[in-house]
Amino acid sequence: MARLEDLPIRDDLKGQVPYGAPQLEVPVSLNVNENTHRVPLEVAEDIIQRLAKSLMTINRYPDREFMSLRSALANYLDAGLEPENIWAANGSNEVLQQIFQAFGGPGRKFLSFTPTYSMYPIIASGTQTEYVAVSRDERFELTPDFIRASILDHKPNIVILCSPNNPTGTPLSLDCVEAAYEALTVASGGILVVDEAYQEFGSDPSVTAISLLPGRERLLVSRTMSKAFAFAGARVGYLAADAAVVDALRLVRLPYHLSAFTQAAAEGALAHSTVMLSTVDDIRAQRDRIVTEIQDLGLDAYRSDANFVLFGGLDDPAAVWQQLLDRGVLVRNVGLEGTLRVSAGTEAETSAFLKALREVLNH
Ligand SMILES: *Cc1c(COP(=O)(O)O)cnc(C)c1O
């Protein structure tokens, strides 16, 4: 086998390593913020029927515009949106990539507030969009004034606000979204993306940037079925925006990017959204339990509106990460000093994590 450096690879890809958390076989896997509950049997049976039906016509290309899925998503969002306002792709990562393909590119700038989702700079660099990282405060919080000043200063073409923020869990107020949009209008007329991957876990899931869409044609709200919906393996992310934004994304998407199986499975899950989301309350309770018990251990938990908790006060996070793994519990070391991140699992998984953590810390 040749070495990577022997290939005529793009200069900006030289020396890079592929992104991805370790995928290890462990009893308690709490490292990538999945919903650890399985799809309920009644829903699984319906999805299997739908997959079987789509198999019968799998010799044909799927609906390129996936109108039936888009109307199911519009219906799920229940915000008066039309299918024309909805877009979807293989995970919200692909939606984000399409946004950069359409609105970023060489000579254009993307700004986000770090630490934040580590895929953003990778997608930016893949589309040769310049990345501007502005640091959050010491509790990883943002204010409208700070957002406004940063945007006016850097005049980016794309801004992503991650709400709540990964990997810190930090909630974001709608005031911050409004301030960002106003500042972008003045600074560059650029695109504002609000990444609501964890929206359903918020203290009030009805508070969403989707409510700000009317009259803001450069506001894009992205969501995913990978987290609350317990559908990570199906790869379905989506977006709500002005219909013109959707038309822009249709210019860069590959034809038939959503397979017939993906469309059928997603429609099946959405047809049972209440059942599919029935574990969210329990996950939220486990998250709050993690915060409380971690504080009882003398550690520092950051404010979280997501299905995970970033906790600090560790002298040697890498060693704690390994010792937890030795006890069958996989969490995430996101590289922030003194911290680790853990997803809220089932009650039993959360108990196993807390027990292992107490052992490691000798409590
Ligand atoms: C998990 C996550 C996503 C979702 O990725 P998918 O490609 O939809 O699985 C998007 N944004 C953030 C911040 C995430 O943490």
CSV table of C-alpha atoms and ligand atoms in Angstrom, one decimal:
chain,number,residue,atom,x,y,z
A,1,MET,CA,0.0,0.0,0.0
A,2,ALA,CA,1.2,3.5,-0.8
A,3,ARG,CA,1.5,6.2,1.8
A,4,LEU,CA,-0.8,9.2,1.9
A,5,GLU,CA,2.1,11.5,1.2
A,6,ASP,CA,2.8,9.6,-2.0
A,7,LEU,CA,-0.5,10.6,-3.5
A,8,PRO,CA,-1.3,13.8,-5.3
A,9,ILE,CA,-3.5,14.9,-2.4
A,10,ARG,CA,-4.7,18.5,-2.0
A,11,ASP,CA,-2.1,20.5,-0.1
A,12,ASP,CA,-4.5,21.5,2.7
A,13,LEU,CA,-5.3,17.8,3.4
A,14,LYS,CA,-1.7,16.8,3.9
A,15,GLY,CA,-0.9,15.7,7.4
A,16,GLN,CA,-4.6,15.6,8.5
A,17,VAL,CA,-6.2,12.8,10.3
A,18,PRO,CA,-9.8,11.7,9.9
A,19,TYR,CA,-12.3,13.0,12.5
A,20,GLY,CA,-14.1,10.5,14.8
A,21,ALA,CA,-14.5,9.4,18.4
A,22,PRO,CA,-13.2,5.9,19.1
A,23,GLN,CA,-15.8,3.2,18.4
A,24,LEU,CA,-15.1,0.6,21.1
A,25,GLU,CA,-17.2,-2.4,22.1
A,26,VAL,CA,-18.0,-1.6,25.8
A,27,PRO,CA,-21.0,-2.3,28.0
A,28,VAL,CA,-21.7,1.4,28.7
A,29,SER,CA,-21.1,3.6,25.7
A,30,LEU,CA,-21.7,7.3,26.6
A,31,ASN,CA,-19.3,9.1,24.3
A,32,VAL,CA,-21.2,10.4,21.2
A,33,ASN,CA,-24.5,11.7,22.7
A,34,GLU,CA,-26.7,9.0,21.1
A,35,ASN,CA,-30.0,8.2,22.6
A,36,THR,CA,-29.1,4.9,24.2
A,37,HIS,CA,-32.6,3.6,24.1
A,38,ARG,CA,-33.6,1.3,21.3
A,39,VAL,CA,-36.4,2.0,18.8
A,40,PRO,CA,-39.6,0.7,20.4
A,41,LEU,CA,-40.8,-2.6,18.9
A,42,GLU,CA,-44.2,-1.2,17.6
A,43,VAL,CA,-42.3,1.5,15.6
A,44,ALA,CA,-39.6,-1.0,14.5
A,45,GLU,CA,-42.3,-3.2,13.0
A,46,ASP,CA,-43.9,-0.4,11.0
A,47,ILE,CA,-40.5,0.8,9.7
A,48,ILE,CA,-39.7,-2.8,8.6
A,49,GLN,CA,-43.0,-2.9,6.7
A,50,ARG,CA,-42.1,0.4,5.0
A,51,LEU,CA,-38.6,-0.8,4.2
A,52,ALA,CA,-40.0,-4.0,2.7
A,53,LYS,CA,-42.4,-2.0,0.5
A,54,SER,CA,-39.6,0.3,-0.8
A,55,LEU,CA,-37.5,-2.7,-1.6
A,56,MET,CA,-40.1,-3.7,-4.1
A,57,THR,CA,-39.3,-0.6,-6.2
A,58,ILE,CA,-35.6,-0.4,-5.3
A,59,ASN,CA,-34.7,-0.9,-9.0
A,60,ARG,CA,-35.9,2.7,-9.5
A,61,TYR,CA,-34.2,5.9,-8.2
A,62,PRO,CA,-36.0,7.4,-5.2
A,63,ASP,CA,-37.9,10.6,-5.2
A,64,ARG,CA,-35.1,13.1,-5.7
A,65,GLU,CA,-37.0,15.9,-3.9
A,66,PHE,CA,-38.3,13.6,-1.1
A,67,MET,CA,-41.5,15.6,-0.8
A,68,SER,CA,-43.3,13.0,1.3
A,69,LEU,CA,-40.5,13.1,3.9
A,70,ARG,CA,-40.3,16.9,3.7
A,71,SER,CA,-44.0,17.2,4.5
A,72,ALA,CA,-43.7,14.7,7.4
A,73,LEU,CA,-40.8,16.9,8.8
A,74,ALA,CA,-42.9,20.1,8.3
A,75,ASN,CA,-45.7,18.4,10.1
A,76,TYR,CA,-43.5,17.3,13.0
A,77,LEU,CA,-42.1,20.8,13.5
A,78,ASP,CA,-45.6,22.1,13.7
A,79,ALA,CA,-44.6,25.7,13.0
A,80,GLY,CA,-46.7,26.5,9.9
A,81,LEU,CA,-43.9,25.5,7.5
A,82,GLU,CA,-44.4,24.1,4.1
A,83,PRO,CA,-42.5,21.2,2.6
A,84,GLU,CA,-40.7,23.8,0.5
A,85,ASN,CA,-39.2,25.3,3.7
A,86,ILE,CA,-37.7,21.9,4.6
A,87,TRP,CA,-34.5,20.2,3.5
A,88,ALA,CA,-32.9,17.0,4.6
A,89,ALA,CA,-29.7,15.0,4.0
A,90,ASN,CA,-27.7,12.1,5.4
A,91,GLY,CA,-27.2,13.6,8.9
A,92,SER,CA,-27.2,17.2,9.7
A,93,ASN,CA,-23.5,17.1,9.0
A,94,GLU,CA,-24.3,16.7,5.3
A,95,VAL,CA,-26.9,19.5,5.5
A,96,LEU,CA,-24.1,21.7,7.0
A,97,GLN,CA,-21.7,20.7,4.2
A,98,GLN,CA,-24.3,21.6,1.6
A,99,ILE,CA,-24.7,25.0,3.3
A,100,PHE,CA,-21.0,25.6,3.0
A,101,GLN,CA,-21.0,24.4,-0.6
A,102,ALA,CA,-23.7,26.9,-1.5
A,103,PHE,CA,-22.7,29.9,0.7
A,104,GLY,CA,-19.1,29.4,1.7
A,105,GLY,CA,-16.0,28.6,-0.4
A,106,PRO,CA,-12.7,30.2,-1.3
A,107,GLY,CA,-12.5,33.9,-0.2
A,108,ARG,CA,-15.4,33.5,2.2
A,109,LYS,CA,-15.3,33.4,6.0
A,110,PHE,CA,-17.1,31.3,8.6
A,111,LEU,CA,-17.3,32.3,12.3
A,112,SER,CA,-18.3,30.2,15.3
A,113,PHE,CA,-17.8,30.5,19.1
A,114,THR,CA,-15.4,28.0,20.5
A,115,PRO,CA,-15.3,25.5,22.0
A,116,THR,CA,-18.1,24.2,19.8
A,117,TYR,CA,-18.9,21.3,17.5
A,118,SER,CA,-15.6,20.0,16.0
A,119,MET,CA,-17.1,19.2,12.6
A,120,TYR,CA,-17.6,22.9,11.8
A,121,PRO,CA,-14.0,23.6,11.0
A,122,ILE,CA,-13.6,20.3,9.2
A,123,ILE,CA,-16.6,21.1,6.9
A,124,ALA,CA,-15.3,24.7,6.4
A,125,SER,CA,-11.8,23.4,5.4
A,126,GLY,CA,-13.3,20.8,3.1
A,127,THR,CA,-15.0,23.7,1.2
A,128,GLN,CA,-12.0,26.0,1.5
A,129,THR,CA,-13.9,28.4,3.7
A,130,GLU,CA,-11.7,30.5,6.1
A,131,TYR,CA,-12.5,29.7,9.7
A,132,VAL,CA,-12.7,32.4,12.4
A,133,ALA,CA,-12.9,30.9,15.9
A,134,VAL,CA,-14.0,33.4,18.7
A,135,SER,CA,-13.6,32.1,22.2
A,136,ARG,CA,-16.5,31.9,24.7
A,137,ASP,CA,-16.2,33.1,28.3
A,138,GLU,CA,-14.8,30.9,31.0
A,139,ARG,CA,-18.2,29.3,31.6
A,140,PHE,CA,-18.7,28.9,27.8
A,141,GLU,CA,-21.6,31.4,27.8
A,142,LEU,CA,-22.5,33.9,25.1
A,143,THR,CA,-24.3,37.3,25.3
A,144,PRO,CA,-26.1,39.2,22.5
A,145,ASP,CA,-23.5,42.1,22.9
A,146,PHE,CA,-20.5,39.8,22.5
A,147,ILE,CA,-22.0,38.0,19.5
A,148,ARG,CA,-22.9,41.3,17.9
A,149,ALA,CA,-19.4,42.8,18.4
A,150,SER,CA,-17.7,39.6,17.1
A,151,ILE,CA,-19.8,39.6,13.9
A,152,LEU,CA,-19.3,43.3,13.2
A,153,ASP,CA,-15.6,42.9,13.8
A,154,HIS,CA,-15.0,39.9,11.5
A,155,LYS,CA,-17.8,40.3,8.9
A,156,PRO,CA,-18.2,36.6,8.2
A,157,ASN,CA,-20.3,35.1,5.4
A,158,ILE,CA,-21.5,32.2,7.5
A,159,VAL,CA,-22.1,32.1,11.3
A,160,ILE,CA,-23.1,28.9,13.2
A,161,LEU,CA,-24.6,29.2,16.6
A,162,CYS,CA,-24.8,25.8,18.2
A,163,SER,CA,-27.9,25.7,20.5
A,164,PRO,CA,-27.4,24.1,23.0
A,165,ASN,CA,-23.7,24.0,22.4
A,166,ASN,CA,-21.8,20.8,21.9
A,167,PRO,CA,-19.5,19.9,23.7
A,168,THR,CA,-20.4,22.2,26.6
A,169,GLY,CA,-24.2,21.8,26.7
A,170,THR,CA,-24.6,25.6,27.1
A,171,PRO,CA,-28.1,26.9,26.4
A,172,LEU,CA,-28.5,29.8,24.0
A,173,SER,CA,-31.2,32.5,24.3
A,174,LEU,CA,-33.2,33.6,21.3
A,175,ASP,CA,-31.9,37.1,22.0
A,176,CYS,CA,-28.5,35.9,21.0
A,177,VAL,CA,-29.9,34.6,17.7
A,178,GLU,CA,-31.7,37.9,17.0
A,179,ALA,CA,-28.5,39.8,17.7
A,180,ALA,CA,-26.5,37.6,15.5
A,181,TYR,CA,-28.9,38.0,12.6
A,182,GLU,CA,-29.1,41.8,12.9
A,183,ALA,CA,-25.3,42.1,13.1
A,184,LEU,CA,-24.9,39.8,10.1
A,185,THR,CA,-27.4,41.9,8.1
A,186,VAL,CA,-25.2,45.0,8.7
A,187,ALA,CA,-21.8,43.3,8.5
A,188,SER,CA,-22.1,41.1,5.4
A,189,GLY,CA,-25.6,40.0,4.5
A,190,GLY,CA,-24.3,36.5,5.4
A,191,ILE,CA,-26.0,33.3,6.5
A,192,LEU,CA,-26.9,32.5,10.1
A,193,VAL,CA,-27.2,28.8,11.0
A,194,VAL,CA,-28.6,27.8,14.3
A,195,ASP,CA,-27.7,24.1,14.9
A,196,GLU,CA,-30.4,22.7,17.2
A,197,ALA,CA,-29.2,19.1,17.2
A,198,TYR,CA,-30.2,18.8,20.9
A,199,GLN,CA,-33.4,20.9,20.8
A,200,GLU,CA,-35.7,18.3,22.1
A,201,PHE,CA,-33.7,18.0,25.4
A,202,GLY,CA,-34.1,21.7,26.3
A,203,SER,CA,-36.0,22.8,29.4
A,204,ASP,CA,-38.6,24.3,27.1
A,205,PRO,CA,-38.3,22.6,23.6
A,206,SER,CA,-40.9,25.0,22.2
A,207,VAL,CA,-38.4,27.8,22.5
A,208,THR,CA,-36.7,27.5,19.1
A,209,ALA,CA,-35.1,29.7,16.5
A,210,ILE,CA,-37.7,28.3,14.1
A,211,SER,CA,-40.1,30.9,15.6
A,212,LEU,CA,-37.7,33.6,14.2
A,213,LEU,CA,-37.8,32.4,10.6
A,214,PRO,CA,-40.6,34.7,9.3
A,215,GLY,CA,-39.0,37.8,7.7
A,216,ARG,CA,-35.4,36.4,8.1
A,217,GLU,CA,-34.6,34.8,4.8
A,218,ARG,CA,-30.9,34.2,5.7
A,219,LEU,CA,-31.7,32.3,9.0
A,220,LEU,CA,-31.3,28.5,8.7
A,221,VAL,CA,-32.3,26.2,11.6
A,222,SER,CA,-30.8,22.7,11.4
A,223,ARG,CA,-32.0,19.7,13.3
A,224,THR,CA,-31.2,16.0,13.4
A,225,MET,CA,-32.9,12.6,14.0
A,226,SER,CA,-29.6,11.3,15.4
A,227,LYS,CA,-30.1,12.4,19.0
A,228,ALA,CA,-33.6,12.7,20.7
A,229,PHE,CA,-35.1,10.5,17.9
A,230,ALA,CA,-32.8,7.6,18.6
A,231,PHE,CA,-32.1,7.3,14.9
A,232,ALA,CA,-28.4,8.0,14.6
A,233,GLY,CA,-27.7,4.9,12.4
A,234,ALA,CA,-30.3,6.0,9.9
A,235,ARG,CA,-28.4,9.2,9.1
A,236,VAL,CA,-31.2,11.8,8.8
A,237,GLY,CA,-30.6,15.5,9.5
A,238,TYR,CA,-32.8,18.4,8.3
A,239,LEU,CA,-33.2,22.1,8.0
A,240,ALA,CA,-36.0,24.7,8.2
A,241,ALA,CA,-35.5,27.9,6.2
A,242,ASP,CA,-36.9,30.2,3.5
A,243,ALA,CA,-37.8,28.3,0.4
A,244,ALA,CA,-35.1,30.2,-1.5
A,245,VAL,CA,-32.4,28.7,0.8
A,246,VAL,CA,-33.7,25.3,0.0
A,247,ASP,CA,-33.4,26.1,-3.7
A,248,ALA,CA,-29.8,27.1,-3.1
A,249,LEU,CA,-29.1,23.7,-1.5
A,250,ARG,CA,-30.7,21.9,-4.4
A,251,LEU,CA,-27.9,23.3,-6.6
A,252,VAL,CA,-25.2,21.5,-4.7
A,253,ARG,CA,-26.8,18.3,-3.5
A,254,LEU,CA,-26.0,15.1,-5.3
A,255,PRO,CA,-29.0,13.8,-7.2
A,256,TYR,CA,-30.9,11.1,-5.1
A,257,HIS,CA,-28.7,11.8,-2.1
A,258,LEU,CA,-31.4,10.4,0.2
A,259,SER,CA,-31.9,6.7,-0.5
A,260,ALA,CA,-35.4,5.2,-0.7
A,261,PHE,CA,-34.6,3.2,2.5
A,262,THR,CA,-33.6,6.4,4.3
A,263,GLN,CA,-36.8,8.1,3.3
A,264,ALA,CA,-39.0,5.2,4.2
A,265,ALA,CA,-37.3,4.7,7.6
A,266,ALA,CA,-37.5,8.4,8.5
A,267,GLU,CA,-41.1,8.7,7.5
A,268,GLY,CA,-41.9,5.6,9.6
A,269,ALA,CA,-40.1,7.2,12.6
A,270,LEU,CA,-41.9,10.5,12.2
A,271,ALA,CA,-45.3,8.7,12.0
A,272,HIS,CA,-44.6,7.7,15.6
A,273,SER,CA,-42.8,10.8,16.8
A,274,THR,CA,-44.6,10.7,20.2
A,275,VAL,CA,-43.5,7.2,20.9
A,276,MET,CA,-40.0,7.8,19.5
A,277,LEU,CA,-39.5,10.8,21.8
A,278,SER,CA,-41.0,9.1,24.9
A,279,THR,CA,-37.5,8.6,26.4
A,280,VAL,CA,-36.6,12.2,26.3
A,281,ASP,CA,-38.0,13.1,29.7
A,282,ASP,CA,-36.1,10.2,31.3
A,283,ILE,CA,-32.9,11.2,29.6
A,284,ARG,CA,-33.4,14.8,30.8
A,285,ALA,CA,-33.8,13.4,34.3
A,286,GLN,CA,-30.7,11.4,34.0
A,287,ARG,CA,-28.8,14.4,32.8
A,288,ASP,CA,-29.9,16.5,35.8
A,289,ARG,CA,-29.0,13.6,38.1
A,290,ILE,CA,-25.5,13.5,36.6
A,291,VAL,CA,-25.1,17.3,37.3
A,292,THR,CA,-26.3,16.8,40.9
A,293,GLU,CA,-24.2,13.8,41.7
A,294,ILE,CA,-21.1,15.2,40.0
A,295,GLN,CA,-21.3,18.3,42.1
A,296,ASP,CA,-21.7,16.1,45.2
A,297,LEU,CA,-18.3,14.6,44.2
A,298,GLY,CA,-16.8,18.0,44.4
A,299,LEU,CA,-16.5,18.3,40.6
A,300,ASP,CA,-17.8,21.2,38.4
A,301,ALA,CA,-20.7,20.6,36.0
A,302,TYR,CA,-21.4,23.1,33.2
A,303,ARG,CA,-25.0,24.2,32.5
A,304,SER,CA,-26.5,21.8,30.0
A,305,ASP,CA,-29.7,21.9,27.9
A,306,ALA,CA,-28.6,18.8,26.0
A,307,ASN,CA,-28.5,15.0,26.6
A,308,PHE,CA,-24.9,15.3,27.9
A,309,VAL,CA,-22.9,17.0,30.6
A,310,LEU,CA,-19.4,18.5,30.4
A,311,PHE,CA,-17.8,18.3,33.8
A,312,GLY,CA,-14.5,19.8,35.1
A,313,GLY,CA,-12.2,19.8,38.1
A,314,LEU,CA,-10.3,16.7,37.0
A,315,ASP,CA,-6.5,16.8,37.5
A,316,ASP,CA,-5.9,14.3,34.7
A,317,PRO,CA,-8.9,13.8,32.4
A,318,ALA,CA,-7.0,11.4,30.2
A,319,ALA,CA,-6.2,9.1,33.1
A,320,VAL,CA,-9.8,9.3,34.4
A,321,TRP,CA,-11.1,8.5,30.8
A,322,GLN,CA,-8.9,5.4,30.7
A,323,GLN,CA,-9.9,4.2,34.2
A,324,LEU,CA,-13.6,4.6,33.3
A,325,LEU,CA,-13.0,2.6,30.2
A,326,ASP,CA,-11.2,-0.1,32.3
A,327,ARG,CA,-14.6,-0.3,34.1
A,328,GLY,CA,-16.5,-0.7,30.9
A,329,VAL,CA,-17.7,3.0,30.6
A,330,LEU,CA,-16.8,5.0,27.5
A,331,VAL,CA,-17.0,8.8,27.8
A,332,ARG,CA,-15.5,11.6,25.7
A,333,ASN,CA,-12.3,13.5,26.2
A,334,VAL,CA,-13.0,16.6,24.1
A,335,GLY,CA,-9.6,18.1,24.9
A,336,LEU,CA,-10.8,20.9,27.2
A,337,GLU,CA,-8.5,21.3,30.1
A,338,GLY,CA,-9.6,19.4,33.2
A,339,THR,CA,-12.9,18.1,31.7
A,340,LEU,CA,-14.7,15.1,30.3
A,341,ARG,CA,-18.1,14.9,28.6
A,342,VAL,CA,-20.6,12.2,29.3
A,343,SER,CA,-23.9,11.4,27.6
A,344,ALA,CA,-27.0,10.8,29.7
A,345,GLY,CA,-27.9,7.1,29.2
A,346,THR,CA,-30.6,4.9,30.6
A,347,GLU,CA,-31.0,4.9,34.4
A,348,ALA,CA,-28.8,1.8,34.6
A,349,GLU,CA,-26.1,3.1,32.3
A,350,THR,CA,-26.0,6.4,34.2
A,351,SER,CA,-25.8,4.5,37.5
A,352,ALA,CA,-22.9,2.5,36.1
A,353,PHE,CA,-21.1,5.7,35.0
A,354,LEU,CA,-21.5,7.3,38.4
A,355,LYS,CA,-20.4,4.2,40.2
A,356,ALA,CA,-17.3,3.9,38.1
A,357,LEU,CA,-16.5,7.6,38.5
A,358,ARG,CA,-16.8,7.3,42.3
A,359,GLU,CA,-14.5,4.4,42.3
A,360,VAL,CA,-11.9,6.2,40.1
A,361,LEU,CA,-12.0,9.2,42.3
A,362,ASN,CA,-11.9,7.1,45.5
A,363,HIS,CA,-15.1,8.4,46.9
B,1,LIG,C1,-24.6,15.2,16.8
B,1,LIG,C2,-24.6,16.6,16.3
B,1,LIG,C3,-25.1,16.8,15.0
B,1,LIG,C4,-25.8,15.7,14.2
B,1,LIG,O1,-25.0,15.1,13.4
B,1,LIG,P1,-25.8,14.1,12.4
B,1,LIG,O2,-24.9,14.2,11.2
B,1,LIG,O3,-27.2,14.5,12.1
B,1,LIG,O4,-25.7,12.7,13.0
B,1,LIG,C5,-25.1,18.1,14.5
B,1,LIG,N1,-24.6,19.1,15.3
B,1,LIG,C6,-24.1,18.9,16.5
B,1,LIG,C7,-23.7,20.1,17.3
B,1,LIG,C8,-24.1,17.6,17.0
B,1,LIG,O5,-23.6,17.4,18.3
